[in-house]
Amino acid sequence: MYKRLVMYYFTGTGNALTVGRWLAKQARSRGIPFELIPIDRFNKPVAAPAGKDILLGLLYPTHGFSLPWYMLKFMLAFPRERRHLFCLNTFGGTKIGRVHLPGLSGIALILPALLFFLKGFRIRGLVSINLPSNWISLHPGLTSSAVASLAEHCRKKAYRFAEALLQGRRSYRGLISLPFDLAVSPIALGYMLVGRFWLAKMYLANSECNGCGICHKQCPVNAIVMKRNRPFWTFRCESCMRCINICPVKAIQVSHVFTAVSAFCLYGLLFPLILSLALHYNENLASLLVSESQFISILRAWFLTGIMFLAYRMVHGLSRFRPINFLFAGLSLTRLRFWRRYLAPGVSVKDFKIKK
Ligand SMILES: Cc1cc2nc3c(=O)[nH]c(=O)nc-3n(C[C@H](O)[C@H](O)[C@H](O)COP(=O)(O)O)c2cc1C
Ligand code: SF4
Ligand code: SF4
């Protein structure tokens, strides 16, 4: 039915790329030519190849019950067209004993589906693929046997999805968890507006960093700048987990100490201090500061994030000194031997093709 399959993907650690390869294999077995295009560092809206018999696909991870802002930006820039298209999100699966536990998509599928529907596209498929969770800020990387087992299960699911679409059928399996996805949608909004900026300021390189710049060169969104030969994470960071997993000397750490100390200083010390001053001088201002309206909560969180940014700059600068570096990067959980790193099976740094 389709004469060509064109897929655009964003990936941190290779899960979305791996699924893209599985779908491509299925297309090849039916003699359908395919393209698998990374959106890394895109700088202009995409002009997808013309033709009614082309199936377009968008593949990306789930971040904070939503999709990476970078992917959403790419989708927003997509021209309006009456074309056939599918969306596929990979989410964070895990394996406990013999049981595969799925992650949760939140609005990672529904938001793009709505967006493309409004742009005039025909949505032919929506699916979530349960590849291993790469969120190693929160948990250790999965064992290789758990990774292999999840990947095998997902491969079959991806083949079935590809078969259905390439035969001209529709598949909306990704909507099975819709009630749960809708229930977490407020968290997704919070992540998009605030959470992702906090996460971007959790990374530090420890004293083993040799300034090779690989993390800077391989970041899909160009979020790392090298300052005095050390990586510095800007707010562009999507927390995709690529840099931490590809550093050749495992120097990149998630600074749990910085996160805990800064959260305590901001919410436990600074905010109560500002509040007590406001109570003293202007009660109206005080009641505004503690308002629970969504708008004020977001403004409050942005203000505190701005201060955290200054604190991060300071800690980054001071982390040239060994004791400070040890405190903030050396005491991180990601330093522990069993914490592991994660890249999708069969994926290595050379698979991330960054546009120059
Ligand atoms: C910052 C961050 C947030 C995440 N949020 C979710 C989530 O809300 N739900 C979920 O199921 N998985 C979540 N994950 C796990 C990833 O979606 C999952 O591992 C994905 O397959 C990674 O794909 P990639 O290797 O193509 O980047 C998150 C991972 C990261 C790094
Ligand atoms: S890849 Fe690792 S060693 Fe190289 S600059 Fe980045 S943190 Fe330092
Ligand atoms: S800085 Fe690291 S975690 Fe952030 S977007 Fe770039 S590669 Fe991903």
CSV table of C-alpha atoms and ligand atoms in Angstrom, one decimal:
chain,number,residue,atom,x,y,z
A,1,MET,CA,0.0,0.0,0.0
A,2,TYR,CA,2.7,2.5,1.0
A,3,LYS,CA,5.6,3.1,-1.4
A,4,ARG,CA,7.9,4.6,1.2
A,5,LEU,CA,8.3,4.9,5.0
A,6,VAL,CA,9.9,8.1,6.4
A,7,MET,CA,10.6,8.2,10.2
A,8,TYR,CA,11.9,11.1,12.2
A,9,TYR,CA,13.3,10.3,15.6
A,10,PHE,CA,14.7,11.9,18.8
A,11,THR,CA,16.6,9.6,21.1
A,12,GLY,CA,18.7,9.9,24.2
A,13,THR,CA,20.1,6.5,24.7
A,14,GLY,CA,19.0,4.7,21.5
A,15,ASN,CA,15.6,3.2,22.4
A,16,ALA,CA,13.7,5.2,19.9
A,17,LEU,CA,16.4,4.5,17.3
A,18,THR,CA,16.2,0.8,18.0
A,19,VAL,CA,12.5,0.7,17.4
A,20,GLY,CA,13.0,2.7,14.2
A,21,ARG,CA,15.4,0.1,13.0
A,22,TRP,CA,12.9,-2.7,13.8
A,23,LEU,CA,10.2,-0.9,11.8
A,24,ALA,CA,12.6,-0.3,9.0
A,25,LYS,CA,13.5,-4.0,8.9
A,26,GLN,CA,9.8,-4.8,8.5
A,27,ALA,CA,9.5,-2.3,5.7
A,28,ARG,CA,12.6,-3.8,4.0
A,29,SER,CA,11.1,-7.3,4.2
A,30,ARG,CA,8.1,-6.0,2.2
A,31,GLY,CA,10.3,-4.3,-0.3
A,32,ILE,CA,9.3,-0.8,0.9
A,33,PRO,CA,12.2,1.8,0.9
A,34,PHE,CA,12.6,3.6,4.2
A,35,GLU,CA,14.4,6.6,5.8
A,36,LEU,CA,15.3,6.9,9.5
A,37,ILE,CA,16.2,10.5,10.2
A,38,PRO,CA,17.5,11.9,13.5
A,39,ILE,CA,16.1,15.4,14.4
A,40,ASP,CA,19.3,16.2,16.4
A,41,ARG,CA,20.1,19.9,16.1
A,42,PHE,CA,17.5,20.6,13.5
A,43,ASN,CA,17.4,24.3,12.6
A,44,LYS,CA,14.5,24.7,10.2
A,45,PRO,CA,11.0,23.2,9.7
A,46,VAL,CA,11.1,19.9,8.0
A,47,ALA,CA,9.8,19.5,4.4
A,48,ALA,CA,8.8,15.8,4.4
A,49,PRO,CA,9.1,14.2,1.0
A,50,ALA,CA,6.1,14.8,-1.2
A,51,GLY,CA,3.7,12.0,-2.2
A,52,LYS,CA,0.4,10.5,-0.9
A,53,ASP,CA,1.7,7.0,-0.7
A,54,ILE,CA,4.4,7.8,1.9
A,55,LEU,CA,3.9,6.8,5.5
A,56,LEU,CA,5.4,9.3,8.0
A,57,GLY,CA,6.4,8.3,11.5
A,58,LEU,CA,7.6,10.2,14.6
A,59,LEU,CA,9.5,8.3,17.3
A,60,TYR,CA,10.7,9.6,20.6
A,61,PRO,CA,11.0,8.8,24.3
A,62,THR,CA,8.6,9.7,27.1
A,63,HIS,CA,9.9,12.4,29.5
A,64,GLY,CA,8.0,13.4,32.6
A,65,PHE,CA,4.7,11.8,31.3
A,66,SER,CA,5.1,13.9,28.2
A,67,LEU,CA,7.5,14.1,25.3
A,68,PRO,CA,10.8,16.0,25.1
A,69,TRP,CA,10.2,19.7,24.4
A,70,TYR,CA,12.7,19.5,21.5
A,71,MET,CA,10.5,16.8,19.7
A,72,LEU,CA,7.4,18.9,20.4
A,73,LYS,CA,9.1,21.9,18.8
A,74,PHE,CA,9.9,19.8,15.8
A,75,MET,CA,6.3,18.7,15.5
A,76,LEU,CA,5.0,22.2,15.9
A,77,ALA,CA,7.2,23.3,13.0
A,78,PHE,CA,5.9,20.5,10.8
A,79,PRO,CA,3.8,21.9,7.9
A,80,ARG,CA,0.1,21.3,7.7
A,81,GLU,CA,-0.7,18.5,5.3
A,82,ARG,CA,-3.2,15.7,4.6
A,83,ARG,CA,-0.7,12.9,5.0
A,84,HIS,CA,-0.7,9.5,6.7
A,85,LEU,CA,1.3,9.5,9.9
A,86,PHE,CA,2.0,7.5,13.1
A,87,CYS,CA,3.5,8.4,16.5
A,88,LEU,CA,5.4,6.0,18.6
A,89,ASN,CA,6.8,6.7,22.1
A,90,THR,CA,9.2,4.5,23.9
A,91,PHE,CA,8.7,4.5,27.7
A,92,GLY,CA,10.5,3.2,30.7
A,93,GLY,CA,9.9,-0.4,31.2
A,94,THR,CA,11.5,-2.5,33.9
A,95,LYS,CA,11.6,-6.2,34.9
A,96,ILE,CA,10.9,-7.5,38.4
A,97,GLY,CA,11.4,-11.2,38.7
A,98,ARG,CA,9.9,-12.6,35.5
A,99,VAL,CA,7.4,-9.8,35.1
A,100,HIS,CA,7.8,-6.9,32.6
A,101,LEU,CA,6.4,-3.7,34.0
A,102,PRO,CA,5.4,-1.0,31.6
A,103,GLY,CA,6.1,2.8,32.0
A,104,LEU,CA,3.4,5.4,31.6
A,105,SER,CA,3.0,7.7,28.6
A,106,GLY,CA,0.9,10.5,30.1
A,107,ILE,CA,0.4,12.9,27.2
A,108,ALA,CA,3.3,11.7,25.1
A,109,LEU,CA,1.0,10.2,22.5
A,110,ILE,CA,-2.3,12.1,22.9
A,111,LEU,CA,-0.7,15.6,22.6
A,112,PRO,CA,1.1,14.9,19.3
A,113,ALA,CA,-2.0,13.0,18.0
A,114,LEU,CA,-4.1,16.0,18.7
A,115,LEU,CA,-1.6,18.4,17.2
A,116,PHE,CA,-1.2,16.5,14.0
A,117,PHE,CA,-5.0,15.9,13.7
A,118,LEU,CA,-5.5,19.7,13.9
A,119,LYS,CA,-2.8,20.1,11.2
A,120,GLY,CA,-4.9,17.9,8.9
A,121,PHE,CA,-2.9,14.7,9.2
A,122,ARG,CA,-4.5,11.2,9.1
A,123,ILE,CA,-3.3,9.4,12.3
A,124,ARG,CA,-2.8,5.8,11.3
A,125,GLY,CA,-1.1,4.5,14.4
A,126,LEU,CA,-0.3,5.3,18.0
A,127,VAL,CA,1.8,2.9,20.1
A,128,SER,CA,4.0,2.9,23.2
A,129,ILE,CA,7.0,0.6,23.3
A,130,ASN,CA,8.2,-0.6,26.7
A,131,LEU,CA,12.0,-0.5,26.3
A,132,PRO,CA,14.2,-0.4,29.4
A,133,SER,CA,14.0,2.8,31.4
A,134,ASN,CA,17.1,5.0,30.9
A,135,TRP,CA,16.3,7.4,33.7
A,136,ILE,CA,19.4,6.6,35.7
A,137,SER,CA,19.1,9.8,37.7
A,138,LEU,CA,16.4,8.0,39.6
A,139,HIS,CA,17.4,4.3,39.5
A,140,PRO,CA,20.4,2.2,38.5
A,141,GLY,CA,20.6,1.0,34.9
A,142,LEU,CA,18.9,-2.4,34.4
A,143,THR,CA,20.9,-5.6,34.3
A,144,SER,CA,21.9,-6.9,30.8
A,145,SER,CA,19.5,-9.9,31.1
A,146,ALA,CA,16.5,-7.6,32.0
A,147,VAL,CA,17.5,-5.4,29.1
A,148,ALA,CA,17.6,-8.4,26.7
A,149,SER,CA,14.3,-9.8,27.9
A,150,LEU,CA,12.5,-6.5,27.6
A,151,ALA,CA,14.0,-5.8,24.1
A,152,GLU,CA,12.9,-9.2,22.8
A,153,HIS,CA,9.4,-8.6,24.0
A,154,CYS,CA,9.3,-5.1,22.4
A,155,ARG,CA,10.8,-6.3,19.1
A,156,LYS,CA,7.8,-8.6,18.5
A,157,LYS,CA,5.3,-5.8,19.5
A,158,ALA,CA,7.1,-3.4,17.1
A,159,TYR,CA,6.9,-5.9,14.3
A,160,ARG,CA,3.2,-6.5,14.8
A,161,PHE,CA,2.6,-2.7,14.8
A,162,ALA,CA,4.7,-2.3,11.6
A,163,GLU,CA,2.9,-5.2,9.9
A,164,ALA,CA,-0.5,-3.7,10.7
A,165,LEU,CA,0.4,-0.2,9.3
A,166,LEU,CA,2.2,-1.4,6.3
A,167,GLN,CA,-0.8,-3.6,5.3
A,168,GLY,CA,-2.9,-0.4,5.4
A,169,ARG,CA,-4.6,-1.1,8.7
A,170,ARG,CA,-4.8,1.3,11.7
A,171,SER,CA,-3.4,0.5,15.1
A,172,TYR,CA,-4.1,2.5,18.2
A,173,ARG,CA,-2.8,0.2,20.9
A,174,GLY,CA,-1.1,3.1,22.6
A,175,LEU,CA,-4.5,4.4,23.8
A,176,ILE,CA,-5.1,1.4,26.0
A,177,SER,CA,-3.9,3.2,29.1
A,178,LEU,CA,-5.8,6.4,28.3
A,179,PRO,CA,-7.5,6.9,31.7
A,180,PHE,CA,-4.2,6.6,33.5
A,181,ASP,CA,-2.5,8.8,31.0
A,182,LEU,CA,-5.1,11.5,31.4
A,183,ALA,CA,-4.9,11.2,35.2
A,184,VAL,CA,-1.2,12.1,35.2
A,185,SER,CA,-1.5,14.9,32.6
A,186,PRO,CA,-1.2,17.8,35.3
A,187,ILE,CA,2.2,16.3,36.2
A,188,ALA,CA,3.2,16.3,32.5
A,189,LEU,CA,2.4,20.0,32.4
A,190,GLY,CA,4.4,20.7,35.5
A,191,TYR,CA,7.3,18.8,34.0
A,192,MET,CA,7.2,20.7,30.7
A,193,LEU,CA,7.0,24.1,32.4
A,194,VAL,CA,9.3,23.6,35.4
A,195,GLY,CA,10.6,20.1,36.1
A,196,ARG,CA,12.8,19.8,33.0
A,197,PHE,CA,14.7,22.9,34.0
A,198,TRP,CA,15.5,21.5,37.4
A,199,LEU,CA,16.6,18.2,35.9
A,200,ALA,CA,18.9,20.1,33.5
A,201,LYS,CA,20.9,21.4,36.5
A,202,MET,CA,21.6,18.0,38.1
A,203,TYR,CA,24.7,17.1,36.1
A,204,LEU,CA,28.3,17.7,37.0
A,205,ALA,CA,31.5,16.1,35.8
A,206,ASN,CA,33.8,14.7,38.5
A,207,SER,CA,37.5,15.2,38.7
A,208,GLU,CA,38.1,12.3,36.2
A,209,CYS,CA,36.8,14.5,33.3
A,210,ASN,CA,39.7,15.0,30.9
A,211,GLY,CA,37.9,17.7,28.8
A,212,CYS,CA,37.7,15.4,25.7
A,213,GLY,CA,34.4,17.2,24.7
A,214,ILE,CA,32.6,14.1,23.5
A,215,CYS,CA,29.6,14.9,25.6
A,216,HIS,CA,29.5,18.4,24.1
A,217,LYS,CA,29.8,17.1,20.5
A,218,GLN,CA,27.2,14.3,20.9
A,219,CYS,CA,24.5,16.2,22.7
A,220,PRO,CA,21.4,16.1,20.4
A,221,VAL,CA,20.3,19.5,21.4
A,222,ASN,CA,23.6,21.2,21.8
A,223,ALA,CA,23.0,21.9,25.5
A,224,ILE,CA,26.5,21.5,26.8
A,225,VAL,CA,29.1,24.3,26.6
A,226,MET,CA,32.7,23.7,27.6
A,227,LYS,CA,33.9,26.1,30.2
A,228,ARG,CA,37.5,25.9,31.2
A,229,ASN,CA,37.6,22.5,29.5
A,230,ARG,CA,34.7,21.2,31.6
A,231,PRO,CA,31.1,20.6,30.5
A,232,PHE,CA,28.5,23.0,31.7
A,233,TRP,CA,24.8,22.1,31.3
A,234,THR,CA,22.5,24.8,30.1
A,235,PHE,CA,18.7,25.0,30.3
A,236,ARG,CA,18.5,23.6,26.8
A,237,CYS,CA,19.3,20.2,28.3
A,238,GLU,CA,16.4,17.7,27.8
A,239,SER,CA,17.8,15.3,30.3
A,240,CYS,CA,17.9,12.7,27.6
A,241,MET,CA,20.7,10.8,29.4
A,242,ARG,CA,23.0,10.5,26.4
A,243,CYS,CA,26.0,12.4,27.8
A,244,ILE,CA,26.1,10.5,31.1
A,245,ASN,CA,26.0,7.2,29.3
A,246,ILE,CA,28.6,7.9,26.6
A,247,CYS,CA,31.3,9.6,28.6
A,248,PRO,CA,34.3,7.3,28.0
A,249,VAL,CA,35.6,7.7,31.6
A,250,LYS,CA,32.1,7.8,33.3
A,251,ALA,CA,33.0,11.2,34.7
A,252,ILE,CA,29.4,12.6,34.4
A,253,GLN,CA,27.4,12.3,37.6
A,254,VAL,CA,23.9,13.2,38.6
A,255,SER,CA,24.6,15.5,41.5
A,256,HIS,CA,22.0,14.3,44.1
A,257,VAL,CA,23.9,16.3,46.7
A,258,PHE,CA,23.5,19.5,44.7
A,259,THR,CA,19.8,18.8,44.1
A,260,ALA,CA,19.1,18.0,47.8
A,261,VAL,CA,21.1,21.0,49.1
A,262,SER,CA,19.7,23.5,46.6
A,263,ALA,CA,16.1,22.3,47.2
A,264,PHE,CA,16.6,22.6,51.0
A,265,CYS,CA,18.2,26.1,50.7
A,266,LEU,CA,15.5,27.4,48.3
A,267,TYR,CA,12.3,25.8,49.8
A,268,GLY,CA,13.5,25.3,53.4
A,269,LEU,CA,15.4,28.6,54.0
A,270,LEU,CA,15.1,31.2,51.3
A,271,PHE,CA,11.3,31.0,50.6
A,272,PRO,CA,10.3,31.0,54.3
A,273,LEU,CA,12.7,34.0,54.8
A,274,ILE,CA,11.1,35.9,51.9
A,275,LEU,CA,7.7,35.0,53.3
A,276,SER,CA,8.4,36.2,56.8
A,277,LEU,CA,9.7,39.5,55.4
A,278,ALA,CA,6.6,39.9,53.3
A,279,LEU,CA,4.4,39.1,56.3
A,280,HIS,CA,6.2,41.8,58.2
A,281,TYR,CA,6.0,44.5,55.5
A,282,ASN,CA,3.0,43.7,53.3
A,283,GLU,CA,0.4,41.0,54.1
A,284,ASN,CA,-1.2,41.2,50.6
A,285,LEU,CA,2.2,40.3,49.1
A,286,ALA,CA,2.5,37.4,51.6
A,287,SER,CA,-0.8,35.9,50.6
A,288,LEU,CA,0.1,36.2,46.9
A,289,LEU,CA,3.4,34.4,47.6
A,290,VAL,CA,1.6,31.4,49.1
A,291,SER,CA,-1.3,31.4,46.6
A,292,GLU,CA,-2.1,28.0,45.3
A,293,SER,CA,-3.2,29.2,41.9
A,294,GLN,CA,-1.4,27.4,39.0
A,295,PHE,CA,-0.1,30.6,37.6
A,296,ILE,CA,1.5,31.8,40.8
A,297,SER,CA,2.9,28.3,41.5
A,298,ILE,CA,4.6,28.3,38.2
A,299,LEU,CA,6.0,31.9,38.6
A,300,ARG,CA,7.2,30.9,42.1
A,301,ALA,CA,8.9,27.8,40.7
A,302,TRP,CA,10.5,29.8,37.9
A,303,PHE,CA,11.8,32.4,40.3
A,304,LEU,CA,13.4,29.7,42.5
A,305,THR,CA,14.8,27.9,39.4
A,306,GLY,CA,16.5,31.1,38.4
A,307,ILE,CA,18.2,31.3,41.8
A,308,MET,CA,19.1,27.6,41.5
A,309,PHE,CA,20.7,28.4,38.2
A,310,LEU,CA,23.0,30.9,40.0
A,311,ALA,CA,23.8,28.3,42.6
A,312,TYR,CA,24.6,25.8,39.9
A,313,ARG,CA,27.0,28.3,38.2
A,314,MET,CA,28.8,28.8,41.4
A,315,VAL,CA,29.1,25.1,42.2
A,316,HIS,CA,30.2,24.4,38.7
A,317,GLY,CA,33.0,27.0,39.0
A,318,LEU,CA,34.0,25.8,42.4
A,319,SER,CA,34.0,22.1,41.4
A,320,ARG,CA,37.4,22.7,39.8
A,321,PHE,CA,38.6,22.3,43.4
A,322,ARG,CA,38.8,18.7,44.5
A,323,PRO,CA,37.0,18.8,47.8
A,324,ILE,CA,34.1,20.7,46.3
A,325,ASN,CA,34.1,18.3,43.3
A,326,PHE,CA,34.1,15.3,45.7
A,327,LEU,CA,31.2,16.7,47.7
A,328,PHE,CA,28.9,17.5,44.7
A,329,ALA,CA,30.0,14.9,42.1
A,330,GLY,CA,31.9,12.3,44.0
A,331,LEU,CA,29.2,11.6,46.5
A,332,SER,CA,26.6,11.0,43.9
A,333,LEU,CA,24.6,7.7,43.7
A,334,THR,CA,25.6,7.4,40.1
A,335,ARG,CA,29.2,6.9,41.3
A,336,LEU,CA,28.3,3.6,42.8
A,337,ARG,CA,29.6,0.6,40.9
A,338,PHE,CA,26.2,-1.2,40.7
A,339,TRP,CA,24.4,1.9,39.4
A,340,ARG,CA,25.5,1.1,35.8
A,341,ARG,CA,25.0,3.1,32.6
A,342,TYR,CA,22.5,2.4,29.8
A,343,LEU,CA,22.6,2.4,26.0
A,344,ALA,CA,20.0,0.4,24.0
A,345,PRO,CA,21.2,-3.0,22.9
A,346,GLY,CA,23.3,-2.8,19.7
A,347,VAL,CA,23.6,1.0,20.0
A,348,SER,CA,26.9,2.8,20.4
A,349,VAL,CA,28.1,6.4,20.2
A,350,LYS,CA,28.8,6.1,16.5
A,351,ASP,CA,25.1,5.6,15.9
A,352,PHE,CA,24.3,9.1,17.1
A,353,LYS,CA,24.7,11.1,13.9
A,354,ILE,CA,25.0,14.7,15.0
A,355,LYS,CA,24.7,17.3,12.2
A,356,LYS,CA,27.7,19.6,12.1
B,1,LIG,C1,14.1,12.7,32.1
B,1,LIG,C2,13.4,11.4,31.9
B,1,LIG,C3,12.0,11.3,32.1
B,1,LIG,C4,11.3,10.1,31.9
B,1,LIG,N1,10.0,10.1,32.1
B,1,LIG,C5,9.3,8.9,31.9
B,1,LIG,C6,7.9,8.8,32.1
B,1,LIG,O1,7.3,9.8,32.5
B,1,LIG,N2,7.3,7.6,31.9
B,1,LIG,C7,8.0,6.5,31.4
B,1,LIG,O2,7.4,5.5,31.3
B,1,LIG,N3,9.3,6.6,31.2
B,1,LIG,C8,10.0,7.8,31.4
B,1,LIG,N4,11.4,7.8,31.1
B,1,LIG,C9,12.0,6.7,30.5
B,1,LIG,C10,12.2,6.8,29.0
B,1,LIG,O3,11.1,7.3,28.4
B,1,LIG,C11,12.6,5.5,28.4
B,1,LIG,O4,13.7,4.9,28.9
B,1,LIG,C12,12.8,5.7,26.9
B,1,LIG,O5,12.7,4.4,26.2
B,1,LIG,C13,14.2,6.3,26.5
B,1,LIG,O6,14.3,6.3,25.1
B,1,LIG,P1,15.6,6.9,24.3
B,1,LIG,O7,16.7,5.9,24.6
B,1,LIG,O8,15.2,6.8,22.9
B,1,LIG,O9,15.8,8.3,24.8
B,1,LIG,C14,12.0,9.0,31.4
B,1,LIG,C15,13.4,9.1,31.1
B,1,LIG,C16,14.1,10.3,31.4
B,1,LIG,C17,15.5,10.4,31.1
B,2,SF4,S1,32.8,13.1,27.7
B,2,SF4,FE1,33.4,12.9,29.9
B,2,SF4,S2,35.6,13.2,29.9
B,2,SF4,FE2,34.9,14.0,28.0
B,2,SF4,S3,34.5,16.2,28.5
B,2,SF4,FE3,32.6,15.1,28.7
B,2,SF4,S4,32.6,14.6,30.9
B,2,SF4,FE4,34.7,15.2,30.4
B,3,SF4,S1,23.2,17.7,27.9
B,3,SF4,FE1,23.2,15.4,28.1
B,3,SF4,S2,21.3,14.9,29.0
B,3,SF4,FE2,21.1,17.0,28.3
B,3,SF4,S3,20.2,16.9,26.3
B,3,SF4,FE3,22.4,16.9,26.0
B,3,SF4,S4,23.1,14.8,25.9
B,3,SF4,FE4,21.0,14.9,26.8
